[in-house]
Amino acid sequence: KEASKAISQIVLSSHIVQMAEAPTPMDTDASGGRPKRERKTVDFFTVESKEKKAFEVKEGKGTKLGDIPNVAFKLSQITGKDDLVKLVHSIMFKLPGKATTAKRNIKDFSGFTFENPAVEKPKAEEKVNRLTNAGLNSILDLFDLPRGKDEDATKEARVARIMKFLEKPCKTPGVKDLKAIDDAAKEKERAKREKNAAKRAKEQAKKEK
C-alpha cells in the first residue's frame, strides 16, 4: 500500500510539473520565429480643468466704501467672520466671500457693476427685501444711512435707501466723524487713568512719610 501511495504522488507531481511548464498559446509571426505577443492598447483619460477666474472688484460709479470715513470706521469694528460682513458681501458680489478677504472687497466696492442690470438688479433688490427689520437696520447703520422716521421708516423706504447707496455709494451729508469722536473718547479715558494713577501715587507717597 505504501509503494502504491508513493507511485501515485510521483505521478501527481509529474502531472503538475507538466501543467506548469506547458506553454501558453501565442500567435507566431509570419517567419515562424518567436511567438508574437498581442499588445493591449491602453486608453488614457484626460480631465479638462477649468481655470478659476480670479475675483475682481470692478470700479463702480460711486465712492469706495473704504474712503467713506464712517463706513470704514464701522467696518474696522467687526471681523471678516461677522454675519453682517457675509450678508453685505453676498448682496454686493452674489457670494458670501472668504473671512480673510471679505472686508477688503467691501472696502473696495464703489457701486454695482451689473453685466445685465435688467436681471441682476431685481435679484439684488429681492435679496435685500427678504431681510428682517433688524437686518435692514444693521445694513443702514453700517452704511451710515438714517433708519428714517414715519414714511421713511417703512420697509420699502429702507430697502430703497440701501439700493440707492449700493448703486452709487457716497458719504451721508451732515454726519459726525465717528472715528474722531471715538479717538477723543479714548484720549479722555487715557487722561483720566493717568490722573487717577498720579493721585494714587501722591497718596501713597504721603503714607510713606
PDB file of C-alpha atoms in Angstrom:
ATOM      1  CA  LYS A   1       0.000   0.000   0.000  1.00  0.00           C
ATOM      2  CA  GLU A   2       2.831   2.408   0.836  1.00  0.00           C
ATOM      3  CA  ALA A   3       4.534   1.695  -2.511  1.00  0.00           C
ATOM      4  CA  SER A   4       1.265   2.298  -4.335  1.00  0.00           C
ATOM      5  CA  LYS A   5       0.770   5.571  -2.457  1.00  0.00           C
ATOM      6  CA  ALA A   6       4.300   6.789  -3.324  1.00  0.00           C
ATOM      7  CA  ILE A   7       3.776   5.987  -7.022  1.00  0.00           C
ATOM      8  CA  SER A   8       0.522   7.958  -7.014  1.00  0.00           C
ATOM      9  CA  GLN A   9       2.290  11.008  -5.507  1.00  0.00           C
ATOM     10  CA  ILE A  10       5.075  10.811  -8.148  1.00  0.00           C
ATOM     11  CA  VAL A  11       2.525  10.641 -10.968  1.00  0.00           C
ATOM     12  CA  LEU A  12       0.577  13.571  -9.500  1.00  0.00           C
ATOM     13  CA  SER A  13       3.733  15.676  -9.083  1.00  0.00           C
ATOM     14  CA  SER A  14       4.799  14.909 -12.646  1.00  0.00           C
ATOM     15  CA  HIS A  15       1.399  15.991 -13.925  1.00  0.00           C
ATOM     16  CA  ILE A  16       1.595  19.282 -12.001  1.00  0.00           C
ATOM     17  CA  VAL A  17       5.085  19.991 -13.388  1.00  0.00           C
ATOM     18  CA  GLN A  18       3.870  19.304 -16.931  1.00  0.00           C
ATOM     19  CA  MET A  19       0.982  21.721 -16.451  1.00  0.00           C
ATOM     20  CA  ALA A  20       3.288  24.422 -15.076  1.00  0.00           C
ATOM     21  CA  GLU A  21       5.745  24.025 -17.957  1.00  0.00           C
ATOM     22  CA  ALA A  22       3.112  23.900 -20.654  1.00  0.00           C
ATOM     23  CA  PRO A  23       3.471  26.993 -22.903  1.00  0.00           C
ATOM     24  CA  THR A  24       0.565  29.351 -23.158  1.00  0.00           C
ATOM     25  CA  PRO A  25      -0.965  29.625 -26.618  1.00  0.00           C
ATOM     26  CA  MET A  26       0.552  32.536 -28.564  1.00  0.00           C
ATOM     27  CA  ASP A  27       0.386  33.709 -32.109  1.00  0.00           C
ATOM     28  CA  THR A  28       3.594  33.198 -34.069  1.00  0.00           C
ATOM     29  CA  ASP A  29       4.870  35.693 -36.568  1.00  0.00           C
ATOM     30  CA  ALA A  30       4.938  35.033 -40.294  1.00  0.00           C
ATOM     31  CA  SER A  31       8.588  33.868 -40.268  1.00  0.00           C
ATOM     32  CA  GLY A  32       7.781  31.117 -37.810  1.00  0.00           C
ATOM     33  CA  GLY A  33      10.173  32.606 -35.269  1.00  0.00           C
ATOM     34  CA  ARG A  34       9.413  33.740 -31.781  1.00  0.00           C
ATOM     35  CA  PRO A  35       5.847  33.765 -30.548  1.00  0.00           C
ATOM     36  CA  LYS A  36       4.137  37.040 -31.190  1.00  0.00           C
ATOM     37  CA  ARG A  37       2.550  38.623 -28.103  1.00  0.00           C
ATOM     38  CA  GLU A  38      -0.641  40.550 -28.550  1.00  0.00           C
ATOM     39  CA  ARG A  39      -0.161  44.113 -27.343  1.00  0.00           C
ATOM     40  CA  LYS A  40      -3.014  45.627 -25.434  1.00  0.00           C
ATOM     41  CA  THR A  41      -3.844  49.230 -26.070  1.00  0.00           C
ATOM     42  CA  VAL A  42      -4.273  51.449 -23.020  1.00  0.00           C
ATOM     43  CA  ASP A  43      -6.724  54.318 -23.153  1.00  0.00           C
ATOM     44  CA  PHE A  44      -5.666  57.444 -21.265  1.00  0.00           C
ATOM     45  CA  PHE A  45      -8.374  59.750 -19.990  1.00  0.00           C
ATOM     46  CA  THR A  46      -7.584  63.426 -19.562  1.00  0.00           C
ATOM     47  CA  VAL A  47      -9.683  65.598 -17.285  1.00  0.00           C
ATOM     48  CA  GLU A  48     -10.157  69.131 -18.508  1.00  0.00           C
ATOM     49  CA  SER A  49      -9.631  71.521 -15.616  1.00  0.00           C
ATOM     50  CA  LYS A  50     -11.463  74.823 -15.776  1.00  0.00           C
ATOM     51  CA  GLU A  51      -9.191  77.646 -14.728  1.00  0.00           C
ATOM     52  CA  LYS A  52     -10.654  79.548 -11.777  1.00  0.00           C
ATOM     53  CA  LYS A  53     -11.255  83.168 -12.584  1.00  0.00           C
ATOM     54  CA  ALA A  54      -9.574  85.497 -10.101  1.00  0.00           C
ATOM     55  CA  PHE A  55     -12.034  87.507  -8.007  1.00  0.00           C
ATOM     56  CA  GLU A  56     -12.083  91.129  -9.077  1.00  0.00           C
ATOM     57  CA  VAL A  57     -13.846  94.138  -7.567  1.00  0.00           C
ATOM     58  CA  LYS A  58     -14.838  96.253 -10.539  1.00  0.00           C
ATOM     59  CA  GLU A  59     -14.979 100.015 -10.275  1.00  0.00           C
ATOM     60  CA  GLY A  60     -18.475 101.413  -9.862  1.00  0.00           C
ATOM     61  CA  LYS A  61     -19.952 104.909 -10.149  1.00  0.00           C
ATOM     62  CA  GLY A  62     -19.558 105.936  -6.513  1.00  0.00           C
ATOM     63  CA  THR A  63     -17.006 106.275  -3.717  1.00  0.00           C
ATOM     64  CA  LYS A  64     -15.173 103.234  -2.396  1.00  0.00           C
ATOM     65  CA  LEU A  65     -16.592 102.286   0.983  1.00  0.00           C
ATOM     66  CA  GLY A  66     -13.085 102.317   2.430  1.00  0.00           C
ATOM     67  CA  ASP A  67     -12.895 106.029   1.500  1.00  0.00           C
ATOM     68  CA  ILE A  68     -16.112 106.893   3.338  1.00  0.00           C
ATOM     69  CA  PRO A  69     -14.804 107.652   6.869  1.00  0.00           C
ATOM     70  CA  ASN A  70     -17.731 106.435   8.963  1.00  0.00           C
ATOM     71  CA  VAL A  71     -18.264 103.276   6.901  1.00  0.00           C
ATOM     72  CA  ALA A  72     -14.558 102.441   7.083  1.00  0.00           C
ATOM     73  CA  PHE A  73     -14.614 103.038  10.848  1.00  0.00           C
ATOM     74  CA  LYS A  74     -17.630 100.770  11.366  1.00  0.00           C
ATOM     75  CA  LEU A  75     -16.048  98.038   9.256  1.00  0.00           C
ATOM     76  CA  SER A  76     -12.938  98.243  11.449  1.00  0.00           C
ATOM     77  CA  GLN A  77     -15.100  97.356  14.471  1.00  0.00           C
ATOM     78  CA  ILE A  78     -16.154  93.937  13.075  1.00  0.00           C
ATOM     79  CA  THR A  79     -14.304  90.895  11.740  1.00  0.00           C
ATOM     80  CA  GLY A  80     -14.497  89.126   8.399  1.00  0.00           C
ATOM     81  CA  LYS A  81     -16.326  86.263  10.132  1.00  0.00           C
ATOM     82  CA  ASP A  82     -19.193  88.513  11.191  1.00  0.00           C
ATOM     83  CA  ASP A  83     -22.573  87.547   9.716  1.00  0.00           C
ATOM     84  CA  LEU A  84     -23.146  91.159   8.655  1.00  0.00           C
ATOM     85  CA  VAL A  85     -19.966  91.097   6.564  1.00  0.00           C
ATOM     86  CA  LYS A  86     -21.066  87.864   4.862  1.00  0.00           C
ATOM     87  CA  LEU A  87     -24.521  89.296   4.225  1.00  0.00           C
ATOM     88  CA  VAL A  88     -23.301  92.573   2.724  1.00  0.00           C
ATOM     89  CA  HIS A  89     -20.683  90.758   0.611  1.00  0.00           C
ATOM     90  CA  SER A  90     -23.337  88.389  -0.769  1.00  0.00           C
ATOM     91  CA  ILE A  91     -25.537  91.333  -1.767  1.00  0.00           C
ATOM     92  CA  MET A  92     -22.661  93.166  -3.432  1.00  0.00           C
ATOM     93  CA  PHE A  93     -20.945  90.226  -5.128  1.00  0.00           C
ATOM     94  CA  LYS A  94     -23.532  87.393  -5.082  1.00  0.00           C
ATOM     95  CA  LEU A  95     -21.376  85.230  -2.771  1.00  0.00           C
ATOM     96  CA  PRO A  96     -20.517  85.406   0.959  1.00  0.00           C
ATOM     97  CA  GLY A  97     -16.763  85.645   0.396  1.00  0.00           C
ATOM     98  CA  LYS A  98     -13.859  84.418   2.489  1.00  0.00           C
ATOM     99  CA  ALA A  99     -13.315  85.664   6.021  1.00  0.00           C
ATOM    100  CA  THR A 100      -9.777  86.737   5.096  1.00  0.00           C
ATOM    101  CA  THR A 101     -10.762  88.905   2.124  1.00  0.00           C
ATOM    102  CA  ALA A 102     -14.459  89.829   2.522  1.00  0.00           C
ATOM    103  CA  LYS A 103     -13.866  93.128   4.361  1.00  0.00           C
ATOM    104  CA  ARG A 104     -11.223  94.217   1.859  1.00  0.00           C
ATOM    105  CA  ASN A 105     -13.616  93.513  -1.014  1.00  0.00           C
ATOM    106  CA  ILE A 106     -16.362  95.528   0.691  1.00  0.00           C
ATOM    107  CA  LYS A 107     -13.962  98.447   1.230  1.00  0.00           C
ATOM    108  CA  ASP A 108     -13.097  98.357  -2.483  1.00  0.00           C
ATOM    109  CA  PHE A 109     -16.760  98.297  -3.533  1.00  0.00           C
ATOM    110  CA  SER A 110     -17.858 101.530  -5.242  1.00  0.00           C
ATOM    111  CA  GLY A 111     -21.208 100.540  -6.711  1.00  0.00           C
ATOM    112  CA  PHE A 112     -22.940  97.750  -8.578  1.00  0.00           C
ATOM    113  CA  THR A 113     -21.384  96.815 -11.917  1.00  0.00           C
ATOM    114  CA  PHE A 114     -24.102  94.625 -13.363  1.00  0.00           C
ATOM    115  CA  GLU A 115     -23.448  92.971 -16.714  1.00  0.00           C
ATOM    116  CA  ASN A 116     -27.184  92.503 -17.149  1.00  0.00           C
ATOM    117  CA  PRO A 117     -28.948  95.135 -14.985  1.00  0.00           C
ATOM    118  CA  ALA A 118     -32.448  94.082 -16.059  1.00  0.00           C
ATOM    119  CA  VAL A 119     -31.882  90.646 -14.496  1.00  0.00           C
ATOM    120  CA  GLU A 120     -29.270  91.224 -11.770  1.00  0.00           C
ATOM    121  CA  LYS A 121     -30.648  94.379 -10.132  1.00  0.00           C
ATOM    122  CA  PRO A 122     -34.084  92.884  -9.304  1.00  0.00           C
ATOM    123  CA  LYS A 123     -32.341  89.842  -7.807  1.00  0.00           C
ATOM    124  CA  ALA A 124     -30.162  92.031  -5.582  1.00  0.00           C
ATOM    125  CA  GLU A 125     -33.192  94.073  -4.512  1.00  0.00           C
ATOM    126  CA  GLU A 126     -35.125  90.889  -3.765  1.00  0.00           C
ATOM    127  CA  LYS A 127     -32.296  89.705  -1.516  1.00  0.00           C
ATOM    128  CA  VAL A 128     -32.401  92.994   0.417  1.00  0.00           C
ATOM    129  CA  ASN A 129     -36.193  92.919   0.564  1.00  0.00           C
ATOM    130  CA  ARG A 130     -36.142  89.453   2.180  1.00  0.00           C
ATOM    131  CA  LEU A 131     -34.233  90.803   5.195  1.00  0.00           C
ATOM    132  CA  THR A 132     -35.859  91.329   8.562  1.00  0.00           C
ATOM    133  CA  ASN A 133     -36.206  94.814  10.075  1.00  0.00           C
ATOM    134  CA  ALA A 134     -33.153  94.091  12.232  1.00  0.00           C
ATOM    135  CA  GLY A 135     -31.145  93.065   9.155  1.00  0.00           C
ATOM    136  CA  LEU A 136     -32.132  96.209   7.258  1.00  0.00           C
ATOM    137  CA  ASN A 137     -31.241  98.414  10.219  1.00  0.00           C
ATOM    138  CA  SER A 138     -27.837  96.726  10.583  1.00  0.00           C
ATOM    139  CA  ILE A 139     -27.009  97.478   6.951  1.00  0.00           C
ATOM    140  CA  LEU A 140     -28.289 101.059   7.224  1.00  0.00           C
ATOM    141  CA  ASP A 141     -26.106 101.584  10.294  1.00  0.00           C
ATOM    142  CA  LEU A 142     -23.052 100.100   8.571  1.00  0.00           C
ATOM    143  CA  PHE A 143     -23.534 102.360   5.543  1.00  0.00           C
ATOM    144  CA  ASP A 144     -24.111 105.326   7.889  1.00  0.00           C
ATOM    145  CA  LEU A 145     -27.596 105.828   6.496  1.00  0.00           C
ATOM    146  CA  PRO A 146     -30.565 107.032   8.578  1.00  0.00           C
ATOM    147  CA  ARG A 147     -33.139 104.474   9.654  1.00  0.00           C
ATOM    148  CA  GLY A 148     -35.793 107.076   8.975  1.00  0.00           C
ATOM    149  CA  LYS A 149     -38.995 108.194  10.657  1.00  0.00           C
ATOM    150  CA  ASP A 150     -42.628 107.831   9.724  1.00  0.00           C
ATOM    151  CA  GLU A 151     -42.852 107.185   5.976  1.00  0.00           C
ATOM    152  CA  ASP A 152     -39.065 106.979   5.667  1.00  0.00           C
ATOM    153  CA  ALA A 153     -39.073 104.161   8.234  1.00  0.00           C
ATOM    154  CA  THR A 154     -41.211 101.775   6.163  1.00  0.00           C
ATOM    155  CA  LYS A 155     -39.548  98.645   4.821  1.00  0.00           C
ATOM    156  CA  GLU A 156     -39.919  99.821   1.230  1.00  0.00           C
ATOM    157  CA  ALA A 157     -38.232 103.142   2.036  1.00  0.00           C
ATOM    158  CA  ARG A 158     -35.325 101.480   3.843  1.00  0.00           C
ATOM    159  CA  VAL A 159     -34.808  98.971   1.027  1.00  0.00           C
ATOM    160  CA  ALA A 160     -34.835 101.850  -1.487  1.00  0.00           C
ATOM    161  CA  ARG A 161     -32.180 103.767   0.533  1.00  0.00           C
ATOM    162  CA  ILE A 162     -29.915 100.741   0.698  1.00  0.00           C
ATOM    163  CA  MET A 163     -30.265 100.018  -3.034  1.00  0.00           C
ATOM    164  CA  LYS A 164     -29.608 103.664  -3.927  1.00  0.00           C
ATOM    165  CA  PHE A 165     -26.456 103.617  -1.817  1.00  0.00           C
ATOM    166  CA  LEU A 166     -25.252 100.336  -3.377  1.00  0.00           C
ATOM    167  CA  GLU A 167     -25.710 101.734  -6.877  1.00  0.00           C
ATOM    168  CA  LYS A 168     -23.609 104.812  -6.112  1.00  0.00           C
ATOM    169  CA  PRO A 169     -22.079 104.884  -2.599  1.00  0.00           C
ATOM    170  CA  CYS A 170     -21.330 108.275  -1.072  1.00  0.00           C
ATOM    171  CA  LYS A 171     -20.843 109.916   2.306  1.00  0.00           C
ATOM    172  CA  THR A 172     -24.075 110.866   4.054  1.00  0.00           C
ATOM    173  CA  PRO A 173     -24.188 114.690   4.354  1.00  0.00           C
ATOM    174  CA  GLY A 174     -24.091 116.307   7.797  1.00  0.00           C
ATOM    175  CA  VAL A 175     -22.934 113.263   9.786  1.00  0.00           C
ATOM    176  CA  LYS A 176     -20.308 113.473  12.537  1.00  0.00           C
ATOM    177  CA  ASP A 177     -16.891 111.862  12.168  1.00  0.00           C
ATOM    178  CA  LEU A 178     -17.257 108.713  14.268  1.00  0.00           C
ATOM    179  CA  LYS A 179     -13.542 107.943  14.328  1.00  0.00           C
ATOM    180  CA  ALA A 180     -12.730 111.433  15.590  1.00  0.00           C
ATOM    181  CA  ILE A 181     -15.369 111.065  18.302  1.00  0.00           C
ATOM    182  CA  ASP A 182     -14.020 107.640  19.255  1.00  0.00           C
ATOM    183  CA  ASP A 183     -10.429 108.926  19.338  1.00  0.00           C
ATOM    184  CA  ALA A 184     -11.486 111.872  21.549  1.00  0.00           C
ATOM    185  CA  ALA A 185     -13.283 109.500  23.947  1.00  0.00           C
ATOM    186  CA  LYS A 186     -10.247 107.226  24.143  1.00  0.00           C
ATOM    187  CA  GLU A 187      -7.960 110.204  24.774  1.00  0.00           C
ATOM    188  CA  LYS A 188     -10.275 111.444  27.526  1.00  0.00           C
ATOM    189  CA  GLU A 189     -10.283 107.993  29.131  1.00  0.00           C
ATOM    190  CA  ARG A 190      -6.486 107.787  28.922  1.00  0.00           C
ATOM    191  CA  ALA A 191      -6.092 111.195  30.546  1.00  0.00           C
ATOM    192  CA  LYS A 192      -8.494 110.153  33.311  1.00  0.00           C
ATOM    193  CA  ARG A 193      -6.499 106.992  34.005  1.00  0.00           C
ATOM    194  CA  GLU A 194      -3.236 108.926  34.158  1.00  0.00           C
ATOM    195  CA  LYS A 195      -4.776 111.493  36.528  1.00  0.00           C
ATOM    196  CA  ASN A 196      -6.090 108.759  38.835  1.00  0.00           C
ATOM    197  CA  ALA A 197      -2.734 106.966  38.763  1.00  0.00           C
ATOM    198  CA  ALA A 198      -0.918 110.190  39.697  1.00  0.00           C
ATOM    199  CA  LYS A 199      -3.386 110.811  42.528  1.00  0.00           C
ATOM    200  CA  ARG A 200      -2.873 107.305  43.922  1.00  0.00           C
ATOM    201  CA  ALA A 201       0.887 107.692  43.710  1.00  0.00           C
ATOM    202  CA  LYS A 202       0.715 111.006  45.587  1.00  0.00           C
ATOM    203  CA  GLU A 203      -1.449 109.472  48.329  1.00  0.00           C
ATOM    204  CA  GLN A 204       0.946 106.545  48.640  1.00  0.00           C
ATOM    205  CA  ALA A 205       3.894 108.893  48.958  1.00  0.00           C
ATOM    206  CA  LYS A 206       2.164 110.726  51.846  1.00  0.00           C
ATOM    207  CA  LYS A 207       1.585 107.448  53.686  1.00  0.00           C
ATOM    208  CA  GLU A 208       5.241 106.514  53.410  1.00  0.00           C
ATOM    209  CA  LYS A 209       6.414 109.782  55.045  1.00  0.00           C
TER     210      LYS A 209
END
